[in-house]
């Protein structure tokens, strides 16, 4: 009986580890000659996706080349805006200087990019830069151990991260640090949200 319990705990531990939220976030920051290539694996000879930057009317756009014309990747990364040439990728793991990234969280799809470790932003740092945070299918709670929810409006209240506690974040309405001044109240709610479940993010946000 004791052996079975130990094996169960180990199995759950391994499963939890395999579903880790990952190492952090990579932000592709384009310049006049930027190209980002994403591969199937570190051993692949040809990239499956290539992001190139186009400059038009003093603005930047992404040009995306997909290797598979008839089987294109449904790109739903952590954050993507082709018109603003903005791309942020969730980094899961690495093999040396090759890093596994999430291309689509809804239909788990991954790719590999070659990076320097210094280019990866930690989750704690990243979470403290996002704003207008809203939960996916959960509630804003008064505390991590409470079932009492806090009423708020995701449009009028700009929730930002105050502190990170493992799977939970403490958030508060902080209008002075939010870009959308028109829709904000001077005062607003605060509370706790579960921001991750295994490898999945449990929040939506603006950057």
CSV table of N, CA and C in Angstrom, one decimal, residues 16-27 78 88-102 105 110-127 164 195-196 198-201:
chain,number,residue,atom,x,y,z
A,16,UNK,N,3.0,16.8,-13.5
A,16,UNK,CA,3.0,18.2,-13.2
A,16,UNK,C,4.2,18.9,-13.8
A,17,UNK,N,5.3,18.2,-13.7
A,17,UNK,CA,6.6,18.8,-14.2
A,17,UNK,C,6.5,18.9,-15.8
A,18,UNK,N,5.9,17.8,-16.4
A,18,UNK,CA,5.8,17.9,-17.9
A,18,UNK,C,4.9,18.9,-18.4
A,19,UNK,N,4.0,19.4,-17.5
A,19,UNK,CA,3.0,20.4,-17.9
A,19,UNK,C,3.4,21.8,-17.3
A,20,UNK,N,4.7,22.0,-17.1
A,20,UNK,CA,5.2,23.3,-16.6
A,20,UNK,C,4.9,24.4,-17.5
A,21,UNK,N,4.6,25.6,-16.9
A,21,UNK,CA,4.4,26.8,-17.7
A,21,UNK,C,5.6,27.2,-18.5
A,22,UNK,N,6.8,26.7,-18.2
A,22,UNK,CA,8.0,26.9,-19.0
A,22,UNK,C,9.0,27.9,-18.4
A,23,UNK,N,9.9,28.3,-19.2
A,23,UNK,CA,11.1,29.1,-18.7
A,23,UNK,C,10.8,30.6,-18.7
A,24,UNK,N,9.9,31.0,-19.5
A,24,UNK,CA,9.6,32.5,-19.6
A,24,UNK,C,9.0,32.9,-20.9
A,25,UNK,N,9.3,34.1,-21.3
A,25,UNK,CA,8.7,34.7,-22.5
A,25,UNK,C,9.9,35.2,-23.4
A,26,UNK,N,9.7,35.0,-24.7
A,26,UNK,CA,10.7,35.6,-25.7
A,26,UNK,C,9.9,36.6,-26.5
A,27,UNK,N,10.5,37.8,-26.6
A,27,UNK,CA,9.9,38.9,-27.4
A,27,UNK,C,10.7,39.1,-28.6
A,78,UNK,N,1.5,33.6,-27.5
A,78,UNK,CA,1.2,34.4,-26.3
A,78,UNK,C,0.6,35.8,-26.7
A,88,UNK,N,5.3,37.8,-29.1
A,88,UNK,CA,5.8,37.3,-27.8
A,88,UNK,C,5.5,35.8,-27.8
A,89,UNK,N,6.4,35.0,-27.4
A,89,UNK,CA,6.3,33.5,-27.4
A,89,UNK,C,6.6,32.9,-26.1
A,90,UNK,N,5.7,32.0,-25.7
A,90,UNK,CA,5.9,31.3,-24.4
A,90,UNK,C,7.0,30.2,-24.6
A,91,UNK,N,8.1,30.3,-23.8
A,91,UNK,CA,9.2,29.4,-23.9
A,91,UNK,C,9.0,28.2,-22.9
A,92,UNK,N,9.0,27.0,-23.5
A,92,UNK,CA,8.7,25.8,-22.6
A,92,UNK,C,10.0,25.2,-22.0
A,93,UNK,N,10.9,24.9,-22.9
A,93,UNK,CA,12.1,24.2,-22.5
A,93,UNK,C,13.3,24.5,-23.5
A,94,UNK,N,14.4,23.9,-23.2
A,94,UNK,CA,15.5,24.1,-24.1
A,94,UNK,C,16.4,22.9,-24.2
A,95,UNK,N,17.2,22.8,-25.3
A,95,UNK,CA,18.3,21.9,-25.6
A,95,UNK,C,19.5,22.7,-26.0
A,96,UNK,N,20.3,23.0,-25.0
A,96,UNK,CA,21.4,23.9,-25.3
A,96,UNK,C,20.9,25.3,-25.6
A,97,UNK,N,21.3,25.9,-26.8
A,97,UNK,CA,20.8,27.2,-27.1
A,97,UNK,C,19.6,27.1,-28.1
A,98,UNK,N,18.9,26.0,-28.1
A,98,UNK,CA,17.7,25.8,-28.9
A,98,UNK,C,16.5,25.8,-27.9
A,99,UNK,N,15.5,26.6,-28.1
A,99,UNK,CA,14.4,26.8,-27.2
A,99,UNK,C,13.0,26.4,-27.8
A,100,UNK,N,12.3,25.6,-27.1
A,100,UNK,CA,11.0,25.2,-27.6
A,100,UNK,C,9.9,26.2,-27.2
A,101,UNK,N,9.2,26.7,-28.2
A,101,UNK,CA,8.2,27.7,-28.0
A,101,UNK,C,6.8,27.3,-28.4
A,102,UNK,N,5.8,27.9,-27.8
A,102,UNK,CA,4.4,27.6,-28.2
A,102,UNK,C,3.9,28.5,-29.3
A,105,UNK,N,-1.7,27.6,-28.4
A,105,UNK,CA,-2.0,27.0,-27.1
A,105,UNK,C,-3.3,26.2,-27.2
A,110,UNK,N,4.1,23.5,-31.5
A,110,UNK,CA,5.3,24.0,-31.0
A,110,UNK,C,6.3,24.2,-32.1
A,111,UNK,N,7.3,25.0,-31.8
A,111,UNK,CA,8.4,25.2,-32.7
A,111,UNK,C,9.7,25.4,-31.9
A,112,UNK,N,10.8,25.5,-32.6
A,112,UNK,CA,12.1,25.7,-31.9
A,112,UNK,C,12.8,26.9,-32.6
A,113,UNK,N,13.4,27.7,-31.7
A,113,UNK,CA,14.2,28.8,-32.1
A,113,UNK,C,15.6,28.8,-31.4
A,114,UNK,N,16.6,29.4,-32.1
A,114,UNK,CA,17.9,29.5,-31.5
A,114,UNK,C,18.1,30.8,-30.8
A,115,UNK,N,18.4,30.8,-29.5
A,115,UNK,CA,18.4,32.0,-28.7
A,115,UNK,C,19.6,32.0,-27.8
A,116,UNK,N,19.8,33.1,-27.2
A,116,UNK,CA,20.7,33.3,-26.1
A,116,UNK,C,19.8,33.3,-24.8
A,117,UNK,N,20.2,32.7,-23.7
A,117,UNK,CA,19.4,32.6,-22.5
A,117,UNK,C,19.0,34.0,-22.0
A,118,UNK,N,19.9,35.0,-22.3
A,118,UNK,CA,19.6,36.3,-21.8
A,118,UNK,C,18.4,37.0,-22.5
A,119,UNK,N,18.0,36.4,-23.6
A,119,UNK,CA,16.9,37.0,-24.4
A,119,UNK,C,15.5,36.5,-23.8
A,120,UNK,N,15.5,35.6,-22.8
A,120,UNK,CA,14.2,35.1,-22.3
A,120,UNK,C,13.9,35.9,-21.0
A,121,UNK,N,12.7,36.5,-21.0
A,121,UNK,CA,12.2,37.2,-19.9
A,121,UNK,C,11.5,36.3,-18.9
A,122,UNK,N,11.8,36.4,-17.6
A,122,UNK,CA,11.1,35.6,-16.6
A,122,UNK,C,9.6,35.8,-16.5
A,123,UNK,N,8.9,34.8,-16.1
A,123,UNK,CA,7.4,35.0,-16.0
A,123,UNK,C,7.1,36.2,-15.0
A,124,UNK,N,7.8,36.2,-13.9
A,124,UNK,CA,7.5,37.2,-12.9
A,124,UNK,C,7.7,38.6,-13.5
A,125,UNK,N,8.8,38.8,-14.2
A,125,UNK,CA,9.0,40.1,-14.8
A,125,UNK,C,8.0,40.5,-15.9
A,126,UNK,N,7.6,39.5,-16.7
A,126,UNK,CA,6.6,39.7,-17.7
A,126,UNK,C,5.3,40.0,-17.2
A,127,UNK,N,4.8,39.2,-16.2
A,127,UNK,CA,3.5,39.5,-15.6
A,127,UNK,C,3.4,40.9,-15.0
A,164,UNK,N,3.5,38.1,-7.4
A,164,UNK,CA,3.3,36.7,-8.0
A,164,UNK,C,3.6,35.7,-6.9
A,195,UNK,N,-3.3,32.5,-12.3
A,195,UNK,CA,-2.8,32.9,-13.7
A,195,UNK,C,-2.4,31.7,-14.5
A,196,UNK,N,-2.1,30.6,-14.0
A,196,UNK,CA,-1.7,29.4,-14.8
A,196,UNK,C,-2.2,28.1,-14.2
A,198,UNK,N,-0.9,24.3,-15.0
A,198,UNK,CA,0.0,23.5,-15.8
A,198,UNK,C,0.7,24.4,-16.9
A,199,UNK,N,0.6,24.0,-18.1
A,199,UNK,CA,1.2,24.8,-19.2
A,199,UNK,C,0.3,25.9,-19.8
A,200,UNK,N,-0.9,25.9,-19.3
A,200,UNK,CA,-1.9,26.9,-19.9
A,200,UNK,C,-2.0,28.2,-19.0
A,201,UNK,N,-2.1,29.3,-19.7
A,201,UNK,CA,-2.4,30.6,-19.1
A,201,UNK,C,-3.9,30.7,-18.8
